[in-house]
Short mmCIF file of C-alpha atoms and ligand atoms in Angstrom, two decimals:
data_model
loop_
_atom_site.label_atom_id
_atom_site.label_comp_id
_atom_site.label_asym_id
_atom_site.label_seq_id
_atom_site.Cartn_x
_atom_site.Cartn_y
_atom_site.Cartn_z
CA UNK A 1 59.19 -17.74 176.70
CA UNK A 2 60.03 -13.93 176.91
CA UNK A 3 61.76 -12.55 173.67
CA UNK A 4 65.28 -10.67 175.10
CA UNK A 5 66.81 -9.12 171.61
CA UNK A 6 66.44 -5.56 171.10
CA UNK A 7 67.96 -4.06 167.54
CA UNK A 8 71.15 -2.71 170.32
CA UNK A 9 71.48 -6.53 171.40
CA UNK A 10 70.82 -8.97 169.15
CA UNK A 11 70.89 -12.89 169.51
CA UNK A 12 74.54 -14.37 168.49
CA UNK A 13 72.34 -17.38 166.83
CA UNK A 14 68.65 -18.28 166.00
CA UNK A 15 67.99 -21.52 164.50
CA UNK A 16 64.23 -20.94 162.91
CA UNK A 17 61.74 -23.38 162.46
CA UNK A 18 63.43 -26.83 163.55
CA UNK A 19 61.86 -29.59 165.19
CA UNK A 20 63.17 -29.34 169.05
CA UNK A 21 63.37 -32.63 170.01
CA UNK A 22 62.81 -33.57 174.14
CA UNK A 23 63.55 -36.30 175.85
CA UNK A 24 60.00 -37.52 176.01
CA UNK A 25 57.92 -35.95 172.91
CA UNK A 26 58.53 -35.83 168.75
CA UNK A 27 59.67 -32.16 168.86
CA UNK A 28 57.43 -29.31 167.86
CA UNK A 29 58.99 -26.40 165.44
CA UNK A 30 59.70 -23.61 166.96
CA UNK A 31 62.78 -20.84 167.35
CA UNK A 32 65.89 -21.36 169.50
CA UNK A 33 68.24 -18.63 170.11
CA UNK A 34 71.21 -18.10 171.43
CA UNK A 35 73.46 -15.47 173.17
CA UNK A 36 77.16 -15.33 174.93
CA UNK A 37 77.34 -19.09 175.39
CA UNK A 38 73.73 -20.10 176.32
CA UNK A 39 70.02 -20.64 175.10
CA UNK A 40 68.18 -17.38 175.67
CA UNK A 41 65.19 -18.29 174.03
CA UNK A 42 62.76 -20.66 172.71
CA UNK A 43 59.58 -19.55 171.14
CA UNK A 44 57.22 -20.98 168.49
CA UNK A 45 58.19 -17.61 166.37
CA UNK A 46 61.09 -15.56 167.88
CA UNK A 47 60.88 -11.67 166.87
CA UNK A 48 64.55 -10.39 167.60
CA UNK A 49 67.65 -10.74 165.00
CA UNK A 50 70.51 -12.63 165.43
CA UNK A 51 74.22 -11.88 163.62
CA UNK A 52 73.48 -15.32 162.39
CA UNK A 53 70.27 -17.24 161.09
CA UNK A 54 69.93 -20.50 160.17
CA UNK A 55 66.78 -21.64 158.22
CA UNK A 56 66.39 -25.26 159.73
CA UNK A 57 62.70 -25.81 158.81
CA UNK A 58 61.82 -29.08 158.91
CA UNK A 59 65.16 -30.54 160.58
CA UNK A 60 65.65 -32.17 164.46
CA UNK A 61 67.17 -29.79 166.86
CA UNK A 62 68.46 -32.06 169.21
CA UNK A 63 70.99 -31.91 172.21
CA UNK A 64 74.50 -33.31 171.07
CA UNK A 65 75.37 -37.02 171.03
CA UNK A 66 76.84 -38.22 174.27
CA UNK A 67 79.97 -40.77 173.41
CA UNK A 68 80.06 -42.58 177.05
CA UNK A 69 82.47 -45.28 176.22
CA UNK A 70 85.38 -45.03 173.90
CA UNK A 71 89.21 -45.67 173.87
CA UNK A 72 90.72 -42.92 172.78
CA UNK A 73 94.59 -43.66 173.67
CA UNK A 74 94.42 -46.40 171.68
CA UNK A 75 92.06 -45.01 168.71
CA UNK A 76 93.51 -44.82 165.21
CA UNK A 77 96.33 -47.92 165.62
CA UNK A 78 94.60 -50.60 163.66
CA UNK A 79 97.55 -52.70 162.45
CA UNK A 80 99.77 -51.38 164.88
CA UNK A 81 101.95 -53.37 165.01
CA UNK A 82 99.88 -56.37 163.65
CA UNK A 83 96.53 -56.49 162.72
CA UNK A 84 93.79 -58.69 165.06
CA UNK A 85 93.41 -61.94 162.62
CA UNK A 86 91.77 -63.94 165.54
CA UNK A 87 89.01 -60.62 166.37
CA UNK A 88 89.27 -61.67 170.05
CA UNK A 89 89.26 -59.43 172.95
CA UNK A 90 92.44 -60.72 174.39
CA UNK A 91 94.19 -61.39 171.04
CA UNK A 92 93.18 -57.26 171.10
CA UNK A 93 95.19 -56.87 174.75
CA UNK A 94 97.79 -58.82 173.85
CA UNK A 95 98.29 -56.43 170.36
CA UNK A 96 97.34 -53.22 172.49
CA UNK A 97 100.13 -54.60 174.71
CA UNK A 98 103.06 -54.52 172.07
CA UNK A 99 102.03 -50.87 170.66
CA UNK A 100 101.70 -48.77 174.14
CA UNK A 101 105.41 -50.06 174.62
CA UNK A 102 106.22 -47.12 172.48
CA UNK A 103 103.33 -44.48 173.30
CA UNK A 104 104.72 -40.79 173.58
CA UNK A 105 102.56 -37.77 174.67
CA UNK A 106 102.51 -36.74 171.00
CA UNK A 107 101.77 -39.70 169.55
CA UNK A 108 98.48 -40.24 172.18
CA UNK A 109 97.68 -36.54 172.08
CA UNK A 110 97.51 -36.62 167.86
CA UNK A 111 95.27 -39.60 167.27
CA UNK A 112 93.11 -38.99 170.08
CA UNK A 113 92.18 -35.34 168.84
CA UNK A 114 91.85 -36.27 165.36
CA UNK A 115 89.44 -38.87 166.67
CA UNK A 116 87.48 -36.29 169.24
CA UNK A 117 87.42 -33.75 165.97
CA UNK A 118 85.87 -36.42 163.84
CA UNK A 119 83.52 -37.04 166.68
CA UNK A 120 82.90 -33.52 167.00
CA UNK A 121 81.90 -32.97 163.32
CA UNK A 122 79.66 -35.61 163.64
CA UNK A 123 77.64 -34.33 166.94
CA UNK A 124 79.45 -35.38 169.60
CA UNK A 125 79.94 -32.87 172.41
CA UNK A 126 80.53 -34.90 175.43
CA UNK A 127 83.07 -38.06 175.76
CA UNK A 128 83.90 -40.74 177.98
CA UNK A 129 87.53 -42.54 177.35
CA UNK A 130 89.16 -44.83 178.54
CA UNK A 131 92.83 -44.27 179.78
CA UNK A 132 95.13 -47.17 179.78
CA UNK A 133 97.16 -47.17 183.42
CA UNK A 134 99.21 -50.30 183.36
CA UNK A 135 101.27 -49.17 181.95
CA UNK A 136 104.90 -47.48 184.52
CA UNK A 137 104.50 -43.97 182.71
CA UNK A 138 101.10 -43.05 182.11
CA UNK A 139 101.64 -41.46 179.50
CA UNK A 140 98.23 -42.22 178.08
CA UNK A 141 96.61 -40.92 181.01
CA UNK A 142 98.87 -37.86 181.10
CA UNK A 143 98.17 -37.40 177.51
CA UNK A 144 94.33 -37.53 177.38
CA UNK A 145 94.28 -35.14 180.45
CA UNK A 146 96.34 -33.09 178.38
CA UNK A 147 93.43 -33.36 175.42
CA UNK A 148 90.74 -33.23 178.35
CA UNK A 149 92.58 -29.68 178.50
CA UNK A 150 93.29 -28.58 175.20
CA UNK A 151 89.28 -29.24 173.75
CA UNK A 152 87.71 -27.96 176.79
CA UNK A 153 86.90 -24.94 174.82
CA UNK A 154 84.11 -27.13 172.19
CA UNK A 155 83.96 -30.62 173.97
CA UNK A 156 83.97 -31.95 177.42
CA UNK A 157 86.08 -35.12 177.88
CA UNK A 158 85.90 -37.36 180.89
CA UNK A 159 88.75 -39.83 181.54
CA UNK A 160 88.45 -43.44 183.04
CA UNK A 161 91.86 -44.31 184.63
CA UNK A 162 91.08 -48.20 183.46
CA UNK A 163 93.79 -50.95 184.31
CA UNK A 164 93.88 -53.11 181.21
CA UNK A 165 96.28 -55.88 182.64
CA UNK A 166 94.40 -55.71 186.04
CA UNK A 167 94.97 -54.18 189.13
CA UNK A 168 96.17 -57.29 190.29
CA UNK A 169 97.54 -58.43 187.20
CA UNK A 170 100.94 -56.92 187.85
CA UNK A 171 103.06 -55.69 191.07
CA UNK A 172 102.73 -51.88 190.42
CA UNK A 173 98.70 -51.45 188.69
CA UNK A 174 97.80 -51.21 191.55
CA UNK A 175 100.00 -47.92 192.69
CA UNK A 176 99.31 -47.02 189.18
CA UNK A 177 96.13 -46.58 189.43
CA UNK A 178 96.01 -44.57 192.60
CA UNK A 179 98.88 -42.55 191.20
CA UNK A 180 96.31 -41.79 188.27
CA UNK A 181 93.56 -40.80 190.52
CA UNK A 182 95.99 -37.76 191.96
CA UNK A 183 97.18 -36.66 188.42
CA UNK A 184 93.09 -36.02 188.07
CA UNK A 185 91.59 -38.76 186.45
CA UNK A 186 87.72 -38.14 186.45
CA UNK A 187 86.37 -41.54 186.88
CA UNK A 188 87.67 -44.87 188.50
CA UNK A 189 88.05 -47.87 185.73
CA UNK A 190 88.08 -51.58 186.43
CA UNK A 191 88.24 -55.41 184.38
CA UNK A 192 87.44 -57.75 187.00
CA UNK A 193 86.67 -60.56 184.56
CA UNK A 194 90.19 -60.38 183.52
CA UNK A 195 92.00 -60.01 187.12
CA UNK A 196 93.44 -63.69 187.38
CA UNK A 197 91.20 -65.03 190.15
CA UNK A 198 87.63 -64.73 190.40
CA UNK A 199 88.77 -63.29 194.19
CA UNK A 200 90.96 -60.95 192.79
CA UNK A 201 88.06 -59.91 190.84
CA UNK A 202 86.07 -59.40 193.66
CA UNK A 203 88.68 -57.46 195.64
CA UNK A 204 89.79 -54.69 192.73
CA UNK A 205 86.12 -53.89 192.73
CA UNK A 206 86.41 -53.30 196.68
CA UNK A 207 89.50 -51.59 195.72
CA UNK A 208 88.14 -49.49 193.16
CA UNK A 209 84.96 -48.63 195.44
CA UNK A 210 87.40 -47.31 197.81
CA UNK A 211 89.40 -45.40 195.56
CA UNK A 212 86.36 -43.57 193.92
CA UNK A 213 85.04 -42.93 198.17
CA UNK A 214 88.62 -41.55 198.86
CA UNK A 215 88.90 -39.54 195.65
CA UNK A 216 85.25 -38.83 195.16
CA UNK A 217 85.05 -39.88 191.66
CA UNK A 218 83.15 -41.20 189.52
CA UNK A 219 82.93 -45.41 188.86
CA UNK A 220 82.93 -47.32 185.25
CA UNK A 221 83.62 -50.79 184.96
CA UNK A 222 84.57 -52.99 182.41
CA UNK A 223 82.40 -55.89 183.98
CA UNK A 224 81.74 -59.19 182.74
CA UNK A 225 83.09 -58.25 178.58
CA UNK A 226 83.16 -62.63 177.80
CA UNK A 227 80.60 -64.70 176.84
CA UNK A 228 81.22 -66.98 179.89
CA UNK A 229 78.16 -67.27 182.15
CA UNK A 230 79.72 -67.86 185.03
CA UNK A 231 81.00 -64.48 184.87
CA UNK A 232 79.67 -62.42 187.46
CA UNK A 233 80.91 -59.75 188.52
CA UNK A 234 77.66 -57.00 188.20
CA UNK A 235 76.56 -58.92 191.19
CA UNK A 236 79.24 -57.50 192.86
CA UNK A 237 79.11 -53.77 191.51
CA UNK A 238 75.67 -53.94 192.76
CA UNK A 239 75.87 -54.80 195.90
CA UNK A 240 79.01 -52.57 196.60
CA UNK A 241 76.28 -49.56 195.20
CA UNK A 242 73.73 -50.44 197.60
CA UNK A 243 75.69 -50.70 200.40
CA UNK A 244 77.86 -47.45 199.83
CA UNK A 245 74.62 -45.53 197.96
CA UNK A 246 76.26 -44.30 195.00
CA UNK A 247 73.98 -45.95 192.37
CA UNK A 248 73.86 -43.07 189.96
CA UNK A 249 77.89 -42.24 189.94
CA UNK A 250 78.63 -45.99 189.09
CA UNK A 251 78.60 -47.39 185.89
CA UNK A 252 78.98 -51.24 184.26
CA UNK A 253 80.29 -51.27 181.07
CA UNK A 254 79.75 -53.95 178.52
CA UNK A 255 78.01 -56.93 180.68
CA UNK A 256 78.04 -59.39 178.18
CA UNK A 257 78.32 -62.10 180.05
CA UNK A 258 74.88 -61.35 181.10
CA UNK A 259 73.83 -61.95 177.10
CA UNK A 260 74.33 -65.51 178.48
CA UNK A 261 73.41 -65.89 181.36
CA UNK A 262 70.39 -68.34 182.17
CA UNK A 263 67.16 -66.52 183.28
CA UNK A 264 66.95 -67.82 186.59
CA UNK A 265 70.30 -65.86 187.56
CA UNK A 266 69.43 -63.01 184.98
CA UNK A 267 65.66 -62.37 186.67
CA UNK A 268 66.90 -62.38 189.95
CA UNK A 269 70.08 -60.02 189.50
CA UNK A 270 67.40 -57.84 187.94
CA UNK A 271 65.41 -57.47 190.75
CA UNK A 272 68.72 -56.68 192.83
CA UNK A 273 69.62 -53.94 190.07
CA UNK A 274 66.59 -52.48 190.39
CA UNK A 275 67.80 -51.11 193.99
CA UNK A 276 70.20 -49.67 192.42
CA UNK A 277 70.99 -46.64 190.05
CA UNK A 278 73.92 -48.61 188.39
CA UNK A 279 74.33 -47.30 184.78
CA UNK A 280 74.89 -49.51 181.70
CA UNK A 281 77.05 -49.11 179.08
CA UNK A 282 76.37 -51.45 176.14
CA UNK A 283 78.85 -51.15 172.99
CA UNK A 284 77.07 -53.02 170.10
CA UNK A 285 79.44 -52.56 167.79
CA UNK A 286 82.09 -53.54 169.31
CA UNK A 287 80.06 -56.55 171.21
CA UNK A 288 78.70 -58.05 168.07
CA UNK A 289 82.10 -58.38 166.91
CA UNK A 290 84.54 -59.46 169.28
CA UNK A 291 81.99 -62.31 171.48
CA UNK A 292 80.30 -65.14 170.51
CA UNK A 293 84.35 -66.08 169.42
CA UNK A 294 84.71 -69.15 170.75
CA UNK A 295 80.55 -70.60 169.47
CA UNK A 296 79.87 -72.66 166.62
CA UNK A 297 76.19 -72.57 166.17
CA UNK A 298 73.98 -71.59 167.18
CA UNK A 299 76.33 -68.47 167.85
CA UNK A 300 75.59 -65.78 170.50
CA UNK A 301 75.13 -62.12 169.97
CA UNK A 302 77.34 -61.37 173.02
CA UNK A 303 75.78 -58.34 174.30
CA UNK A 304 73.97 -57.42 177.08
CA UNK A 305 70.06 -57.37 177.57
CA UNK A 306 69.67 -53.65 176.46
CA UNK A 307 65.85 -54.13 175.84
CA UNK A 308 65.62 -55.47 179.50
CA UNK A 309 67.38 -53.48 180.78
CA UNK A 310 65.48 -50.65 179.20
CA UNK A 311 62.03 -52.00 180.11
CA UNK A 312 62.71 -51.84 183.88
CA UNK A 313 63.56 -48.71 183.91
CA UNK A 314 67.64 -48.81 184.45
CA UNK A 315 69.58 -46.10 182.45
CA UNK A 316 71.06 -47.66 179.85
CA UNK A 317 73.70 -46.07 176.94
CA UNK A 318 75.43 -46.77 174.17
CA UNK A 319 79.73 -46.37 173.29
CA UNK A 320 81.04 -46.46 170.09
CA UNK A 321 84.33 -48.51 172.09
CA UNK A 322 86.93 -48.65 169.68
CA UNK A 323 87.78 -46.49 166.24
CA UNK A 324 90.39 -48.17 164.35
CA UNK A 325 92.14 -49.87 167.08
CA UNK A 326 93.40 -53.34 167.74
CA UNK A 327 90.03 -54.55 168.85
CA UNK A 328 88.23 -52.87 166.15
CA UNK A 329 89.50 -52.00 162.72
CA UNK A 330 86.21 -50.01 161.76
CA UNK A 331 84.19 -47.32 162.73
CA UNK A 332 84.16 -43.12 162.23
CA UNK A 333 82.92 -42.02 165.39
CA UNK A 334 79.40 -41.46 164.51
CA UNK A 335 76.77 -42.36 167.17
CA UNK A 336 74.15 -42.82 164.40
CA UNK A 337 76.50 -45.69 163.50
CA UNK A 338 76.02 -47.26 166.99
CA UNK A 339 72.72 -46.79 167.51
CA UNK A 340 71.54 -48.34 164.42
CA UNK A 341 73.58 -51.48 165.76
CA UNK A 342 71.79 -51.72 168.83
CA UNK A 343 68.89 -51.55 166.91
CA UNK A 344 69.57 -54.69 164.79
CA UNK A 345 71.65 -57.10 167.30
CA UNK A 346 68.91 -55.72 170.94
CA UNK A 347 66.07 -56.07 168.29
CA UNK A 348 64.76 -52.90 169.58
CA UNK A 349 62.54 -52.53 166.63
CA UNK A 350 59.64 -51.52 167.86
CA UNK A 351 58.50 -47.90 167.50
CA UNK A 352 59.26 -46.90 170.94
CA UNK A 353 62.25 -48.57 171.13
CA UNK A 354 63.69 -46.98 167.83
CA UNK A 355 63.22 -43.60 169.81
CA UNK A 356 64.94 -45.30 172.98
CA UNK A 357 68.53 -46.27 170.78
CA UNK A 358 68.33 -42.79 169.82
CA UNK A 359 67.75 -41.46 173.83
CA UNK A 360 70.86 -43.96 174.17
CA UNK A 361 73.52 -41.88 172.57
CA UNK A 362 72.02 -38.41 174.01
CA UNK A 363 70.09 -38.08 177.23
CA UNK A 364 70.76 -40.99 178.84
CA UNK A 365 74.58 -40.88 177.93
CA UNK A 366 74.59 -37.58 180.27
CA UNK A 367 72.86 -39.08 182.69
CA UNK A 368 75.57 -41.74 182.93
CA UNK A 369 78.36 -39.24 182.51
CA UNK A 370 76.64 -37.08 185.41
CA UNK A 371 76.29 -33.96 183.40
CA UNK A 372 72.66 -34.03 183.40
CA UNK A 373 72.23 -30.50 184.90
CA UNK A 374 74.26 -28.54 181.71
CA UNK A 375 72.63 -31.06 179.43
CA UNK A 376 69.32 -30.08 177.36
CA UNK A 377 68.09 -27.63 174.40
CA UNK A 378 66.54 -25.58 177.68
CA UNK A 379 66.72 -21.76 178.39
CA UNK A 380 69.75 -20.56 180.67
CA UNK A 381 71.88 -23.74 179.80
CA UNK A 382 74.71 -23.94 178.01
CA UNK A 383 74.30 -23.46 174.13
CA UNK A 384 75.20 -27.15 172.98
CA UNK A 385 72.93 -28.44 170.17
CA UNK A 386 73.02 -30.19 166.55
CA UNK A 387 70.88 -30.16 163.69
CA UNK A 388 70.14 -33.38 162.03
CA UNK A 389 68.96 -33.57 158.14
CA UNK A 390 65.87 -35.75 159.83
CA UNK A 391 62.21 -35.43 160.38
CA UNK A 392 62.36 -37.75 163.71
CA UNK A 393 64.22 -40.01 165.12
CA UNK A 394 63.57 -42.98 163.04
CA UNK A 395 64.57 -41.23 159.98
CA UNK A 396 67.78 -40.37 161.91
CA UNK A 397 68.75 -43.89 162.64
CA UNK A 398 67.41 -45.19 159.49
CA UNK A 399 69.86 -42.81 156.99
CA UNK A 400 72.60 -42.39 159.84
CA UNK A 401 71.33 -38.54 158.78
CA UNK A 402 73.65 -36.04 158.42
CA UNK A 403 74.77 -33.45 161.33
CA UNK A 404 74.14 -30.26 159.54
CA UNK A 405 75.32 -28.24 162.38
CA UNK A 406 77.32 -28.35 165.36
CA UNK A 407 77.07 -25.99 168.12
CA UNK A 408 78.79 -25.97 170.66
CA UNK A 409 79.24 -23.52 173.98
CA UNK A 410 77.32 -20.77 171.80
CA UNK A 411 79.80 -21.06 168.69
CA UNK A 412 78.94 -22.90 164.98
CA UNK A 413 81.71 -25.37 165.11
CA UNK A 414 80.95 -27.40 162.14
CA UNK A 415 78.83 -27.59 159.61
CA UNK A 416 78.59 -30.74 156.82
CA UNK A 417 76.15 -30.70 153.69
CA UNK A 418 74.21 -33.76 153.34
CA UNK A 419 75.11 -35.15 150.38
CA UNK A 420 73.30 -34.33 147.18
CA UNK A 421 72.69 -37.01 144.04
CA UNK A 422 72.19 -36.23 140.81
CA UNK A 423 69.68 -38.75 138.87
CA UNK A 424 70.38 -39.42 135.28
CA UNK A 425 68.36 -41.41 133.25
N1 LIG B 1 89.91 -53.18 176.36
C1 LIG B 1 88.99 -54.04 176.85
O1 LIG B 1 89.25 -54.68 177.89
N2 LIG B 1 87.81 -54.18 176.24
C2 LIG B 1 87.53 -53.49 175.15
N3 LIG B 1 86.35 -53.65 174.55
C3 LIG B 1 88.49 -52.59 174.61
C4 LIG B 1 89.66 -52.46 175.26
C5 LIG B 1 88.18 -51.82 173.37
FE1 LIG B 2 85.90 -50.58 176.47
#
């Protein structure tokens, strides 16, 4: 790779010596530099200067952590007003329901960029939230399109205009969510397993194929988040992706239901998904948690077959869901955190898959967010990266390493210091 710094233009950045992880290989150490908002070089020893060096020898340079499924509106409200004592999703609705009574633009716009920052610190560079529109004022929306706004600058945030009560679940959702679509949402949400009818089910996914065609947005769909195998509703999403072709811009979040569903149904629906480019979205956190409610024992893990999933070749990511919300009391943001879930509860132990969890919450998160082509530690792109305390990706998972730096559009945005014990005998 040509070497562009002369002592009259130097590099902005050059990272020397980390290990520059790919999607495919273990990362060899080498230089990265960067200048006015891009990478403008990678070399095994770069010769130019930079206005700032950073000695990263033996650290992952990696491209950022994708978050591709999170509620932001409703992030940072644990309690509010009551805490969730039976952990259910629909005791978390119900809860959810009560508190966005009394949402203001303020209120939505503070907790979700306190959240994005503590994201941000952490590695994340790229979100995908949720945006609650049934409810009459939108304000959630119209508040996270605000923040989609107001963080352009270090972090790109996608918003899901997702009816919570259903589009059919009240008289105006479904105006609601068209009205949501004009004000600019980027992607069209859905929670057909919670319309009231299994046929109303079917129709708001119709109805949200059509808005997305009309629109030209993107699709991601709460489908099938309950243990009940007779939920099945990713049958649908598929077929309405192979007939309209738009595999790759649609996306099911969650699945659970097929977790339990018997391998008959589950083989078969695989082969369909294979003619498809449907994304997954599997929150393990959040999945191990709030199914498997209503088991004894044996109890199910309630989440979808990720390792399946994986081994057939279907892109498959991984959300964080919930920080501190009515669904979810825990949680900090931290992809590590989430990956190292899906590790235990998808038993993705294996050496390879290890490295996939990881792949989860970075390249294959763009791919489901579409942002594939700015995406990458690669000359001429944009200059997003981190630097994890972490000889590979194992390691990574294993200590939930620290992100010792955050870079994002060309700029050090954050830096944290791993933290340092002192051993007295
Ligand atoms: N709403 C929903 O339907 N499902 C979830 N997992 C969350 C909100 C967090
Ligand atoms: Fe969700």
């Amino acid at each position: 790779m040509p070497d562009h710094s002369t002592p009259d233009q130097p590099y902005d950045i050059i990272l020397r010596q980390g290990r520059l992880l790919g999607a495919s290989d273990r990362g060899e150490a080498t230089d990265v530099a960067i200048r006015a908002g891009k990478i403008a070089a990678i070399a095994p020893h770069l010769k130019g200067t930079a206005a700032l060096e950073l000695e990263v020898s033996g650290q992952l340079i990696s491209p950022p952590f994708v978050e591709s499924h999170i509620h932001l509106d409703s992030a940072l409200t644990a309690g509010e007003p009551r805490w969730n004592q039976s952990g259910t999703l629909f005791e978390g609705i119900e809860i959810w329901r009560e508190r966005k009574q009394n949402l203001s633009l303020e209120d939505v716009k503070k907790r979700a960029i306190a959240t994005l920052r503590q994201q941000a610190a952490q590695g994340v560079l790229f979100v995908r939230s949720h945006a609650d529109v049934s409810e009459s004022s939108l304000t959630a929306l119209q508040a996270l399109l605000e923040v989609r706004e107001a963080v352009k600058d270090w972090l790109t945030l996608q918003v899901v205009a997702f009816p919570q009560d259903g589009i059919y679940g009240g008289k105006k959702n479904d105006a609601l969510i068209e009205e949501a679509m004009r004000m600019g949402a980027d992607v069209v949400g859905g929670i057909p397993h919670y319309e009231l009818t299994r046929e109303e089910g079917v129709r708001s996914i119709e109805r949200i194929f059509e808005l997305a065609q009309k629109y030209d947005r993107l699709i991601d769909i709460h489908c099938d988040e309950i243990d009940d195998d007779q939920s099945r509703f990713l049958e649908v999403v598929a077929a309405w992706a192979i007939r309209q072709d738009m595999g790759s811009r649609v996306t099911a979040s969650h699945t659970t239901a097929f977790g339990s569903y018997n391998n008959a149904y589950a083989f078969k629906l695989l082969g369909f998904l294979q003619r498809t480019e449907v994304n997954f979205i599997a929150n393990p956190l959040i999945n191990i948690t709030l199914q498997g409610r209503t088991d004894t024992y044996p109890k199910r893990r309630g989440v979808t077959r990720v390792k399946e999933l994986w081994q057939q070749g279907l892109n498959v990511s991984l959300g964080h869901d919930c920080v501190q919300d009515p669904w979810y009391s825990l949680g900090t943001g931290n992809m590590l955190d989430v990956a190292s879930m899906a590790v235990h509860v998808c038993q993705m132990t294996g050496t390879a898959e290890i490295d996939a969890c990881y792949n989860m919450v970075t390249w294959h998160g763009a791919k489901t967010l579409n942002i594939e082509h700015a995406y990458g530690v690669e000359v001429g792109k944009p200059a997003n990266l981190i630097v994890l305390d972490a000889a590979d990706r194992y390691d990574a998972i294993r200590r939930r390493a620290t992100v010792r730096y955050v870079v994002s559009q060309g700029k050090l945005l954050a830096e944290t210091e791993p933290p340092r014990m002192k051993w007295n005998p």
